[in-house]
Amino acid sequence: MPDKVICMADENEKSTLDRMTRRTFIKGVIAAGAVSWTGYMYKATAIAAPGASSGSIERLITLNVNGQERHVDVMPQETLAQTLRNKLGLTGTKIGCDRAECGACTVLVDDVPLYSCSTLTHSVRGNKIVTIEGLKGTGDKLHPLQQGILDEQGFQCGYCAPGFLMAAAGFLKTNPNPTRGELAHGVSGNICRCQDYEKILDALMRGAQYLREA
Ligand code: FES
Ligand code: FES
């Protein structure tokens, strides 16, 4: 066979291979897309229609929040932060990251600080929940921690303050007379985007002192 013909045959074969490769590739992409879309649909269905897979979960529940029995309609996948803020109007609990990283959403559950953005509401039925709205002093006084913040002007924008207060309140129940370092460690799950940590610690140390004297 002449060289030119051999070359043309090679070219034809190469372009067939190219087409095959491209076709195979495109088919692969379509197949992968179909699989991932199916996965997405499956997950979406599971979330949108919880009754289909968890029909026995009762949505109308009673929660003990700030010493009150609150009746509320809660979806199975709903977080405590969502329930507190959107259903019960307790917007003092803040949402920062919504993924268990910043502590802005901290509340007490049976006196233990928990990230409410990462706690399913159904999991705390029967527990005692305290939010920043439930942190009160005796009579019409501020809670000693709140008074400490007022006296030391501990926060800048204040967005992180409710979370820090609840974390400190929970920690001080286990260690009422901490060193500054111990208290810093106790609230180390909370982040302040204004980076006001020294002032926050001044305020919380002052609040801890007021709490001991109360
Ligand atoms: S909002 Fe819950 S940890 Fe950040
Ligand atoms: S004071 Fe602004 S985030 Fe802490």
mmCIF file of C-alpha atoms and ligand atoms in Angstrom, residues 154-161 164 191-196 200, ligand 2:
data_model
loop_
_atom_site.group_PDB
_atom_site.id
_atom_site.type_symbol
_atom_site.label_atom_id
_atom_site.label_comp_id
_atom_site.label_asym_id
_atom_site.label_seq_id
_atom_site.Cartn_x
_atom_site.Cartn_y
_atom_site.Cartn_z
ATOM 1 C CA GLY A 154 -17.025 43.164 77.271
ATOM 2 C CA PHE A 155 -18.230 42.928 73.668
ATOM 3 C CA GLN A 156 -18.019 45.052 70.532
ATOM 4 C CA CYS A 157 -20.897 44.144 68.187
ATOM 5 C CA GLY A 158 -22.270 41.647 70.705
ATOM 6 C CA TYR A 159 -23.377 39.029 68.184
ATOM 7 C CA CYS A 160 -21.380 36.329 69.926
ATOM 8 C CA ALA A 161 -22.411 37.457 73.413
ATOM 9 C CA PHE A 164 -20.422 33.152 75.305
ATOM 10 C CA ILE A 191 -15.529 32.417 68.563
ATOM 11 C CA CYS A 192 -15.722 36.213 68.531
ATOM 12 C CA ARG A 193 -15.429 37.681 65.074
ATOM 13 C CA CYS A 194 -14.544 41.072 66.577
ATOM 14 C CA GLN A 195 -11.601 39.345 68.274
ATOM 15 C CA ASP A 196 -12.508 40.963 71.598
ATOM 16 C CA ILE A 200 -14.716 39.213 77.030
HETATM 17 S S1 FES B 2 -18.243 41.106 69.842
HETATM 18 FE FE1 FES B 2 -18.646 40.984 67.702
HETATM 19 S S2 FES B 2 -18.585 38.864 67.302
HETATM 20 FE FE2 FES B 2 -17.972 39.014 69.344
#
